[in-house]
């Protein structure tokens, strides 16, 4: 992480990155051409660094904070590219933060089965305790009513953030995943949730055609 922080420090001061770092070269182009804020890049790096030391989110607030600082920062950088083209309003940054938090939650829900197979649980501990679920049953892949209730509660938090966000393509991804989760009775260990959403591109195109994005 210190490598990337050093590169961003240099780019923020107008120093071009080395030619053998293509990702850094593209970031430098974005900073120079679209006025991307290095602050969002720093925030993503710091959040990822802190997450390397986290074995499990203790609270929903911690998960929301992580989603806002990672996915939210990335969406905010997208917003800044739109700002440079005049397609921007002052509510865009707030919407990006809400969508980022929703994406962070959906990522944890969707990856629960994957992590469980590796003996890992990132699901917020406060909800596991509140609804009486157990990490031991999660890692064994056992579906319980307690885990379903905890998953439903966490999904509802994501829904609340999406309601606060304006229309955006990033929002659709979360909405479709949450609908798939609800269809499976909030069984977060269902392996089908790990599959790619093959109809997502079609959904985005149709929404665009009908003016819903």
JSON list of C-alpha atoms in Angstrom, two decimals:
[
{"chain": "A", "resi": 1, "resn": "UNK", "atom": "CA", "xyz": [0.00, 0.00, 0.00]},
{"chain": "A", "resi": 2, "resn": "UNK", "atom": "CA", "xyz": [2.90, 2.36, 0.69]},
{"chain": "A", "resi": 3, "resn": "UNK", "atom": "CA", "xyz": [3.99, 1.89, -2.95]},
{"chain": "A", "resi": 4, "resn": "UNK", "atom": "CA", "xyz": [0.66, 3.23, -4.22]},
{"chain": "A", "resi": 5, "resn": "UNK", "atom": "CA", "xyz": [0.58, 6.04, -1.69]},
{"chain": "A", "resi": 6, "resn": "UNK", "atom": "CA", "xyz": [4.03, 7.14, -2.84]},
{"chain": "A", "resi": 7, "resn": "UNK", "atom": "CA", "xyz": [2.93, 7.09, -6.48]},
{"chain": "A", "resi": 8, "resn": "UNK", "atom": "CA", "xyz": [-0.15, 9.18, -5.72]},
{"chain": "A", "resi": 9, "resn": "UNK", "atom": "CA", "xyz": [1.96, 11.64, -3.72]},
{"chain": "A", "resi": 10, "resn": "UNK", "atom": "CA", "xyz": [4.17, 12.12, -6.77]},
{"chain": "A", "resi": 11, "resn": "UNK", "atom": "CA", "xyz": [1.27, 12.37, -9.22]},
{"chain": "A", "resi": 12, "resn": "UNK", "atom": "CA", "xyz": [-0.52, 14.92, -7.02]},
{"chain": "A", "resi": 13, "resn": "UNK", "atom": "CA", "xyz": [2.62, 17.04, -7.24]},
{"chain": "A", "resi": 14, "resn": "UNK", "atom": "CA", "xyz": [2.71, 16.80, -11.03]},
{"chain": "A", "resi": 15, "resn": "UNK", "atom": "CA", "xyz": [5.34, 14.10, -11.35]},
{"chain": "A", "resi": 16, "resn": "UNK", "atom": "CA", "xyz": [4.65, 11.51, -14.04]},
{"chain": "A", "resi": 17, "resn": "UNK", "atom": "CA", "xyz": [4.64, 7.85, -12.94]},
{"chain": "A", "resi": 18, "resn": "UNK", "atom": "CA", "xyz": [7.19, 5.36, -14.30]},
{"chain": "A", "resi": 19, "resn": "UNK", "atom": "CA", "xyz": [6.44, 3.99, -17.76]},
{"chain": "A", "resi": 20, "resn": "UNK", "atom": "CA", "xyz": [6.33, 0.41, -16.41]},
{"chain": "A", "resi": 21, "resn": "UNK", "atom": "CA", "xyz": [3.28, 1.22, -14.23]},
{"chain": "A", "resi": 22, "resn": "UNK", "atom": "CA", "xyz": [0.32, 1.28, -16.66]},
{"chain": "A", "resi": 23, "resn": "UNK", "atom": "CA", "xyz": [-2.38, 1.61, -13.98]},
{"chain": "A", "resi": 24, "resn": "UNK", "atom": "CA", "xyz": [-0.56, 4.57, -12.42]},
{"chain": "A", "resi": 25, "resn": "UNK", "atom": "CA", "xyz": [-0.23, 6.11, -15.89]},
{"chain": "A", "resi": 26, "resn": "UNK", "atom": "CA", "xyz": [-4.00, 5.94, -16.38]},
{"chain": "A", "resi": 27, "resn": "UNK", "atom": "CA", "xyz": [-4.60, 7.43, -12.93]},
{"chain": "A", "resi": 28, "resn": "UNK", "atom": "CA", "xyz": [-2.20, 10.26, -13.74]},
{"chain": "A", "resi": 29, "resn": "UNK", "atom": "CA", "xyz": [-4.12, 10.91, -16.97]},
{"chain": "A", "resi": 30, "resn": "UNK", "atom": "CA", "xyz": [-7.35, 11.03, -14.96]},
{"chain": "A", "resi": 31, "resn": "UNK", "atom": "CA", "xyz": [-5.91, 13.48, -12.44]},
{"chain": "A", "resi": 32, "resn": "UNK", "atom": "CA", "xyz": [-4.59, 15.77, -15.18]},
{"chain": "A", "resi": 33, "resn": "UNK", "atom": "CA", "xyz": [-7.51, 15.49, -17.61]},
{"chain": "A", "resi": 34, "resn": "UNK", "atom": "CA", "xyz": [-10.52, 15.24, -15.30]},
{"chain": "A", "resi": 35, "resn": "UNK", "atom": "CA", "xyz": [-9.27, 16.81, -12.11]},
{"chain": "A", "resi": 36, "resn": "UNK", "atom": "CA", "xyz": [-9.71, 13.61, -10.10]},
{"chain": "A", "resi": 37, "resn": "UNK", "atom": "CA", "xyz": [-9.19, 14.21, -6.38]},
{"chain": "A", "resi": 38, "resn": "UNK", "atom": "CA", "xyz": [-6.20, 12.34, -4.95]},
{"chain": "A", "resi": 39, "resn": "UNK", "atom": "CA", "xyz": [-8.09, 12.43, -1.63]},
{"chain": "A", "resi": 40, "resn": "UNK", "atom": "CA", "xyz": [-10.45, 9.69, -2.85]},
{"chain": "A", "resi": 41, "resn": "UNK", "atom": "CA", "xyz": [-7.48, 7.56, -3.93]},
{"chain": "A", "resi": 42, "resn": "UNK", "atom": "CA", "xyz": [-5.81, 8.03, -0.54]},
{"chain": "A", "resi": 43, "resn": "UNK", "atom": "CA", "xyz": [-9.05, 7.09, 1.19]},
{"chain": "A", "resi": 44, "resn": "UNK", "atom": "CA", "xyz": [-9.34, 3.82, -0.75]},
{"chain": "A", "resi": 45, "resn": "UNK", "atom": "CA", "xyz": [-5.75, 2.88, -0.02]},
{"chain": "A", "resi": 46, "resn": "UNK", "atom": "CA", "xyz": [-6.08, 3.60, 3.70]},
{"chain": "A", "resi": 47, "resn": "UNK", "atom": "CA", "xyz": [-9.36, 1.66, 3.95]},
{"chain": "A", "resi": 48, "resn": "UNK", "atom": "CA", "xyz": [-7.81, -1.36, 2.23]},
{"chain": "A", "resi": 49, "resn": "UNK", "atom": "CA", "xyz": [-4.74, -1.16, 4.48]},
{"chain": "A", "resi": 50, "resn": "UNK", "atom": "CA", "xyz": [-6.88, -1.15, 7.61]},
{"chain": "A", "resi": 51, "resn": "UNK", "atom": "CA", "xyz": [-9.04, -3.99, 6.26]},
{"chain": "A", "resi": 52, "resn": "UNK", "atom": "CA", "xyz": [-6.00, -6.24, 5.90]},
{"chain": "A", "resi": 53, "resn": "UNK", "atom": "CA", "xyz": [-5.91, -6.33, 9.70]},
{"chain": "A", "resi": 54, "resn": "UNK", "atom": "CA", "xyz": [-9.65, -7.06, 10.09]},
{"chain": "A", "resi": 55, "resn": "UNK", "atom": "CA", "xyz": [-10.82, -10.66, 10.41]},
{"chain": "A", "resi": 56, "resn": "UNK", "atom": "CA", "xyz": [-14.50, -9.75, 10.76]},
{"chain": "A", "resi": 57, "resn": "UNK", "atom": "CA", "xyz": [-16.59, -6.58, 10.79]},
{"chain": "A", "resi": 58, "resn": "UNK", "atom": "CA", "xyz": [-17.71, -5.94, 14.35]},
{"chain": "A", "resi": 59, "resn": "UNK", "atom": "CA", "xyz": [-20.66, -3.70, 13.52]},
{"chain": "A", "resi": 60, "resn": "UNK", "atom": "CA", "xyz": [-22.80, -2.65, 10.59]},
{"chain": "A", "resi": 61, "resn": "UNK", "atom": "CA", "xyz": [-21.35, 0.85, 10.97]},
{"chain": "A", "resi": 62, "resn": "UNK", "atom": "CA", "xyz": [-17.86, -0.54, 10.36]},
{"chain": "A", "resi": 63, "resn": "UNK", "atom": "CA", "xyz": [-19.04, -2.29, 7.20]},
{"chain": "A", "resi": 64, "resn": "UNK", "atom": "CA", "xyz": [-20.81, 0.85, 5.98]},
{"chain": "A", "resi": 65, "resn": "UNK", "atom": "CA", "xyz": [-17.68, 2.92, 6.60]},
{"chain": "A", "resi": 66, "resn": "UNK", "atom": "CA", "xyz": [-15.57, 0.45, 4.63]},
{"chain": "A", "resi": 67, "resn": "UNK", "atom": "CA", "xyz": [-18.04, 0.44, 1.73]},
{"chain": "A", "resi": 68, "resn": "UNK", "atom": "CA", "xyz": [-18.17, 4.24, 1.66]},
{"chain": "A", "resi": 69, "resn": "UNK", "atom": "CA", "xyz": [-14.39, 4.59, 1.70]},
{"chain": "A", "resi": 70, "resn": "UNK", "atom": "CA", "xyz": [-13.76, 1.95, -1.00]},
{"chain": "A", "resi": 71, "resn": "UNK", "atom": "CA", "xyz": [-16.72, 1.58, -3.39]},
{"chain": "A", "resi": 72, "resn": "UNK", "atom": "CA", "xyz": [-17.99, 5.04, -2.50]},
{"chain": "A", "resi": 73, "resn": "UNK", "atom": "CA", "xyz": [-14.64, 6.63, -3.29]},
{"chain": "A", "resi": 74, "resn": "UNK", "atom": "CA", "xyz": [-14.46, 4.82, -6.62]},
{"chain": "A", "resi": 75, "resn": "UNK", "atom": "CA", "xyz": [-17.96, 6.02, -7.55]},
{"chain": "A", "resi": 76, "resn": "UNK", "atom": "CA", "xyz": [-17.05, 9.55, -6.47]},
{"chain": "A", "resi": 77, "resn": "UNK", "atom": "CA", "xyz": [-14.11, 9.45, -8.87]},
{"chain": "A", "resi": 78, "resn": "UNK", "atom": "CA", "xyz": [-16.59, 8.50, -11.61]},
{"chain": "A", "resi": 79, "resn": "UNK", "atom": "CA", "xyz": [-18.73, 11.45, -10.55]},
{"chain": "A", "resi": 80, "resn": "UNK", "atom": "CA", "xyz": [-15.74, 13.74, -10.98]},
{"chain": "A", "resi": 81, "resn": "UNK", "atom": "CA", "xyz": [-15.26, 12.62, -14.57]},
{"chain": "A", "resi": 82, "resn": "UNK", "atom": "CA", "xyz": [-18.89, 13.58, -15.22]},
{"chain": "A", "resi": 83, "resn": "UNK", "atom": "CA", "xyz": [-18.35, 16.92, -13.52]},
{"chain": "A", "resi": 84, "resn": "UNK", "atom": "CA", "xyz": [-15.62, 17.76, -16.02]},
{"chain": "A", "resi": 85, "resn": "UNK", "atom": "CA", "xyz": [-18.15, 17.12, -18.81]},
{"chain": "A", "resi": 86, "resn": "UNK", "atom": "CA", "xyz": [-20.85, 19.26, -17.23]},
{"chain": "A", "resi": 87, "resn": "UNK", "atom": "CA", "xyz": [-23.09, 16.27, -16.36]},
{"chain": "A", "resi": 88, "resn": "UNK", "atom": "CA", "xyz": [-23.11, 16.85, -12.60]},
{"chain": "A", "resi": 89, "resn": "UNK", "atom": "CA", "xyz": [-25.23, 18.03, -9.70]},
{"chain": "A", "resi": 90, "resn": "UNK", "atom": "CA", "xyz": [-24.39, 18.74, -6.07]},
{"chain": "A", "resi": 91, "resn": "UNK", "atom": "CA", "xyz": [-26.26, 15.67, -4.81]},
{"chain": "A", "resi": 92, "resn": "UNK", "atom": "CA", "xyz": [-24.02, 13.30, -6.78]},
{"chain": "A", "resi": 93, "resn": "UNK", "atom": "CA", "xyz": [-21.36, 12.98, -4.07]},
{"chain": "A", "resi": 94, "resn": "UNK", "atom": "CA", "xyz": [-23.93, 12.12, -1.40]},
{"chain": "A", "resi": 95, "resn": "UNK", "atom": "CA", "xyz": [-25.59, 9.58, -3.69]},
{"chain": "A", "resi": 96, "resn": "UNK", "atom": "CA", "xyz": [-22.18, 8.02, -4.39]},
{"chain": "A", "resi": 97, "resn": "UNK", "atom": "CA", "xyz": [-21.57, 7.57, -0.68]},
{"chain": "A", "resi": 98, "resn": "UNK", "atom": "CA", "xyz": [-24.92, 5.84, -0.17]},
{"chain": "A", "resi": 99, "resn": "UNK", "atom": "CA", "xyz": [-24.38, 3.55, -3.17]},
{"chain": "A", "resi": 100, "resn": "UNK", "atom": "CA", "xyz": [-20.88, 2.75, -1.93]},
{"chain": "A", "resi": 101, "resn": "UNK", "atom": "CA", "xyz": [-22.23, 1.67, 1.45]},
{"chain": "A", "resi": 102, "resn": "UNK", "atom": "CA", "xyz": [-24.91, -0.45, -0.24]},
{"chain": "A", "resi": 103, "resn": "UNK", "atom": "CA", "xyz": [-22.30, -2.07, -2.48]},
{"chain": "A", "resi": 104, "resn": "UNK", "atom": "CA", "xyz": [-20.10, -2.86, 0.51]},
{"chain": "A", "resi": 105, "resn": "UNK", "atom": "CA", "xyz": [-23.01, -4.60, 2.22]},
{"chain": "A", "resi": 106, "resn": "UNK", "atom": "CA", "xyz": [-24.02, -6.52, -0.92]},
{"chain": "A", "resi": 107, "resn": "UNK", "atom": "CA", "xyz": [-20.43, -7.66, -1.41]},
{"chain": "A", "resi": 108, "resn": "UNK", "atom": "CA", "xyz": [-20.29, -9.13, 2.10]},
{"chain": "A", "resi": 109, "resn": "UNK", "atom": "CA", "xyz": [-23.69, -10.81, 1.67]},
{"chain": "A", "resi": 110, "resn": "UNK", "atom": "CA", "xyz": [-22.80, -12.25, -1.72]},
{"chain": "A", "resi": 111, "resn": "UNK", "atom": "CA", "xyz": [-19.39, -13.50, -0.59]},
{"chain": "A", "resi": 112, "resn": "UNK", "atom": "CA", "xyz": [-20.57, -15.09, 2.66]},
{"chain": "A", "resi": 113, "resn": "UNK", "atom": "CA", "xyz": [-20.76, -18.59, 1.15]},
{"chain": "A", "resi": 114, "resn": "UNK", "atom": "CA", "xyz": [-17.33, -18.19, -0.47]},
{"chain": "A", "resi": 115, "resn": "UNK", "atom": "CA", "xyz": [-15.71, -17.04, 2.76]},
{"chain": "A", "resi": 116, "resn": "UNK", "atom": "CA", "xyz": [-17.48, -19.75, 4.76]},
{"chain": "A", "resi": 117, "resn": "UNK", "atom": "CA", "xyz": [-15.83, -22.44, 2.63]},
{"chain": "A", "resi": 118, "resn": "UNK", "atom": "CA", "xyz": [-12.48, -20.97, 3.68]},
{"chain": "A", "resi": 119, "resn": "UNK", "atom": "CA", "xyz": [-13.46, -20.91, 7.35]},
{"chain": "A", "resi": 120, "resn": "UNK", "atom": "CA", "xyz": [-13.89, -17.12, 7.33]},
{"chain": "A", "resi": 121, "resn": "UNK", "atom": "CA", "xyz": [-16.83, -14.94, 8.40]},
{"chain": "A", "resi": 122, "resn": "UNK", "atom": "CA", "xyz": [-16.95, -11.24, 7.51]},
{"chain": "A", "resi": 123, "resn": "UNK", "atom": "CA", "xyz": [-20.65, -10.89, 8.34]},
{"chain": "A", "resi": 124, "resn": "UNK", "atom": "CA", "xyz": [-21.02, -8.17, 11.05]},
{"chain": "A", "resi": 125, "resn": "UNK", "atom": "CA", "xyz": [-20.68, -9.75, 14.48]},
{"chain": "A", "resi": 126, "resn": "UNK", "atom": "CA", "xyz": [-23.34, -7.50, 16.04]},
{"chain": "A", "resi": 127, "resn": "UNK", "atom": "CA", "xyz": [-26.05, -8.95, 13.77]},
{"chain": "A", "resi": 128, "resn": "UNK", "atom": "CA", "xyz": [-24.87, -12.52, 14.31]},
{"chain": "A", "resi": 129, "resn": "UNK", "atom": "CA", "xyz": [-25.23, -12.02, 18.05]},
{"chain": "A", "resi": 130, "resn": "UNK", "atom": "CA", "xyz": [-28.46, -10.03, 17.82]},
{"chain": "A", "resi": 131, "resn": "UNK", "atom": "CA", "xyz": [-30.28, -12.80, 15.94]},
{"chain": "A", "resi": 132, "resn": "UNK", "atom": "CA", "xyz": [-28.59, -15.72, 17.66]},
{"chain": "A", "resi": 133, "resn": "UNK", "atom": "CA", "xyz": [-26.69, -17.03, 14.63]},
{"chain": "A", "resi": 134, "resn": "UNK", "atom": "CA", "xyz": [-23.34, -18.77, 15.10]},
{"chain": "A", "resi": 135, "resn": "UNK", "atom": "CA", "xyz": [-20.09, -18.47, 13.16]},
{"chain": "A", "resi": 136, "resn": "UNK", "atom": "CA", "xyz": [-19.49, -22.20, 13.63]},
{"chain": "A", "resi": 137, "resn": "UNK", "atom": "CA", "xyz": [-22.66, -23.13, 11.70]},
{"chain": "A", "resi": 138, "resn": "UNK", "atom": "CA", "xyz": [-21.90, -20.54, 8.99]},
{"chain": "A", "resi": 139, "resn": "UNK", "atom": "CA", "xyz": [-18.47, -21.99, 8.21]},
{"chain": "A", "resi": 140, "resn": "UNK", "atom": "CA", "xyz": [-20.02, -25.47, 8.09]},
{"chain": "A", "resi": 141, "resn": "UNK", "atom": "CA", "xyz": [-22.48, -24.17, 5.49]},
{"chain": "A", "resi": 142, "resn": "UNK", "atom": "CA", "xyz": [-25.54, -24.81, 7.65]},
{"chain": "A", "resi": 143, "resn": "UNK", "atom": "CA", "xyz": [-28.52, -22.61, 6.81]},
{"chain": "A", "resi": 144, "resn": "UNK", "atom": "CA", "xyz": [-30.44, -21.50, 9.91]},
{"chain": "A", "resi": 145, "resn": "UNK", "atom": "CA", "xyz": [-33.43, -19.25, 10.47]},
{"chain": "A", "resi": 146, "resn": "UNK", "atom": "CA", "xyz": [-31.23, -17.04, 12.66]},
{"chain": "A", "resi": 147, "resn": "UNK", "atom": "CA", "xyz": [-28.77, -16.48, 9.83]},
{"chain": "A", "resi": 148, "resn": "UNK", "atom": "CA", "xyz": [-31.62, -15.72, 7.41]},
{"chain": "A", "resi": 149, "resn": "UNK", "atom": "CA", "xyz": [-33.00, -13.09, 9.79]},
{"chain": "A", "resi": 150, "resn": "UNK", "atom": "CA", "xyz": [-29.55, -11.53, 10.18]},
{"chain": "A", "resi": 151, "resn": "UNK", "atom": "CA", "xyz": [-29.12, -11.50, 6.39]},
{"chain": "A", "resi": 152, "resn": "UNK", "atom": "CA", "xyz": [-32.54, -9.91, 5.93]},
{"chain": "A", "resi": 153, "resn": "UNK", "atom": "CA", "xyz": [-31.68, -7.20, 8.46]},
{"chain": "A", "resi": 154, "resn": "UNK", "atom": "CA", "xyz": [-28.40, -6.43, 6.69]},
{"chain": "A", "resi": 155, "resn": "UNK", "atom": "CA", "xyz": [-30.12, -6.41, 3.28]},
{"chain": "A", "resi": 156, "resn": "UNK", "atom": "CA", "xyz": [-32.64, -3.90, 4.63]},
{"chain": "A", "resi": 157, "resn": "UNK", "atom": "CA", "xyz": [-29.79, -1.56, 5.54]},
{"chain": "A", "resi": 158, "resn": "UNK", "atom": "CA", "xyz": [-28.57, -1.75, 1.94]},
{"chain": "A", "resi": 159, "resn": "UNK", "atom": "CA", "xyz": [-32.11, -1.05, 0.69]},
{"chain": "A", "resi": 160, "resn": "UNK", "atom": "CA", "xyz": [-32.28, 2.05, 2.88]},
{"chain": "A", "resi": 161, "resn": "UNK", "atom": "CA", "xyz": [-29.08, 3.43, 1.34]},
{"chain": "A", "resi": 162, "resn": "UNK", "atom": "CA", "xyz": [-30.32, 2.77, -2.19]},
{"chain": "A", "resi": 163, "resn": "UNK", "atom": "CA", "xyz": [-33.50, 4.70, -1.46]},
{"chain": "A", "resi": 164, "resn": "UNK", "atom": "CA", "xyz": [-31.36, 7.69, -0.49]},
{"chain": "A", "resi": 165, "resn": "UNK", "atom": "CA", "xyz": [-29.36, 7.52, -3.73]},
{"chain": "A", "resi": 166, "resn": "UNK", "atom": "CA", "xyz": [-30.41, 9.06, -7.01]},
{"chain": "A", "resi": 167, "resn": "UNK", "atom": "CA", "xyz": [-30.80, 7.06, -10.22]},
{"chain": "A", "resi": 168, "resn": "UNK", "atom": "CA", "xyz": [-27.46, 5.54, -11.19]},
{"chain": "A", "resi": 169, "resn": "UNK", "atom": "CA", "xyz": [-26.19, 2.46, -12.98]},
{"chain": "A", "resi": 170, "resn": "UNK", "atom": "CA", "xyz": [-24.20, 1.38, -9.90]},
{"chain": "A", "resi": 171, "resn": "UNK", "atom": "CA", "xyz": [-27.46, 1.27, -7.97]},
{"chain": "A", "resi": 172, "resn": "UNK", "atom": "CA", "xyz": [-28.98, -1.31, -10.33]},
{"chain": "A", "resi": 173, "resn": "UNK", "atom": "CA", "xyz": [-26.32, -3.92, -9.51]},
{"chain": "A", "resi": 174, "resn": "UNK", "atom": "CA", "xyz": [-27.19, -3.81, -5.81]},
{"chain": "A", "resi": 175, "resn": "UNK", "atom": "CA", "xyz": [-30.92, -3.77, -6.45]},
{"chain": "A", "resi": 176, "resn": "UNK", "atom": "CA", "xyz": [-30.76, -6.88, -8.62]},
{"chain": "A", "resi": 177, "resn": "UNK", "atom": "CA", "xyz": [-28.58, -8.76, -6.11]},
{"chain": "A", "resi": 178, "resn": "UNK", "atom": "CA", "xyz": [-30.90, -7.89, -3.22]},
{"chain": "A", "resi": 179, "resn": "UNK", "atom": "CA", "xyz": [-33.86, -9.11, -5.28]},
{"chain": "A", "resi": 180, "resn": "UNK", "atom": "CA", "xyz": [-32.06, -12.42, -5.91]},
{"chain": "A", "resi": 181, "resn": "UNK", "atom": "CA", "xyz": [-31.32, -12.73, -2.18]},
{"chain": "A", "resi": 182, "resn": "UNK", "atom": "CA", "xyz": [-34.96, -12.06, -1.27]},
{"chain": "A", "resi": 183, "resn": "UNK", "atom": "CA", "xyz": [-36.12, -14.62, -3.85]},
{"chain": "A", "resi": 184, "resn": "UNK", "atom": "CA", "xyz": [-33.98, -17.23, -2.07]},
{"chain": "A", "resi": 185, "resn": "UNK", "atom": "CA", "xyz": [-35.53, -16.40, 1.32]},
{"chain": "A", "resi": 186, "resn": "UNK", "atom": "CA", "xyz": [-32.35, -14.59, 2.47]},
{"chain": "A", "resi": 187, "resn": "UNK", "atom": "CA", "xyz": [-30.35, -17.81, 2.38]},
{"chain": "A", "resi": 188, "resn": "UNK", "atom": "CA", "xyz": [-26.99, -16.07, 2.14]},
{"chain": "A", "resi": 189, "resn": "UNK", "atom": "CA", "xyz": [-25.21, -19.43, 1.80]},
{"chain": "A", "resi": 190, "resn": "UNK", "atom": "CA", "xyz": [-27.03, -20.33, -1.43]},
{"chain": "A", "resi": 191, "resn": "UNK", "atom": "CA", "xyz": [-24.26, -20.98, -3.99]},
{"chain": "A", "resi": 192, "resn": "UNK", "atom": "CA", "xyz": [-26.38, -19.47, -6.79]},
{"chain": "A", "resi": 193, "resn": "UNK", "atom": "CA", "xyz": [-25.75, -16.04, -5.29]},
{"chain": "A", "resi": 194, "resn": "UNK", "atom": "CA", "xyz": [-22.11, -16.38, -6.32]},
{"chain": "A", "resi": 195, "resn": "UNK", "atom": "CA", "xyz": [-23.04, -16.65, -9.99]},
{"chain": "A", "resi": 196, "resn": "UNK", "atom": "CA", "xyz": [-22.70, -13.66, -12.28]},
{"chain": "A", "resi": 197, "resn": "UNK", "atom": "CA", "xyz": [-25.88, -11.78, -13.13]},
{"chain": "A", "resi": 198, "resn": "UNK", "atom": "CA", "xyz": [-26.10, -12.53, -16.84]},
{"chain": "A", "resi": 199, "resn": "UNK", "atom": "CA", "xyz": [-29.10, -10.25, -17.33]},
{"chain": "A", "resi": 200, "resn": "UNK", "atom": "CA", "xyz": [-27.47, -7.19, -15.75]},
{"chain": "A", "resi": 201, "resn": "UNK", "atom": "CA", "xyz": [-26.25, -5.67, -19.07]},
{"chain": "A", "resi": 202, "resn": "UNK", "atom": "CA", "xyz": [-29.72, -6.05, -20.59]},
{"chain": "A", "resi": 203, "resn": "UNK", "atom": "CA", "xyz": [-31.29, -4.44, -17.53]},
{"chain": "A", "resi": 204, "resn": "UNK", "atom": "CA", "xyz": [-28.92, -1.46, -17.77]},
{"chain": "A", "resi": 205, "resn": "UNK", "atom": "CA", "xyz": [-29.62, -0.99, -21.48]},
{"chain": "A", "resi": 206, "resn": "UNK", "atom": "CA", "xyz": [-33.40, -1.17, -21.02]},
{"chain": "A", "resi": 207, "resn": "UNK", "atom": "CA", "xyz": [-33.31, 1.33, -18.17]},
{"chain": "A", "resi": 208, "resn": "UNK", "atom": "CA", "xyz": [-31.23, 3.67, -20.29]},
{"chain": "A", "resi": 209, "resn": "UNK", "atom": "CA", "xyz": [-33.65, 3.38, -23.22]},
{"chain": "A", "resi": 210, "resn": "UNK", "atom": "CA", "xyz": [-36.66, 4.14, -21.02]},
{"chain": "A", "resi": 211, "resn": "UNK", "atom": "CA", "xyz": [-34.93, 7.04, -19.26]},
{"chain": "A", "resi": 212, "resn": "UNK", "atom": "CA", "xyz": [-34.56, 5.34, -15.90]},
{"chain": "A", "resi": 213, "resn": "UNK", "atom": "CA", "xyz": [-30.80, 6.04, -15.67]}
]
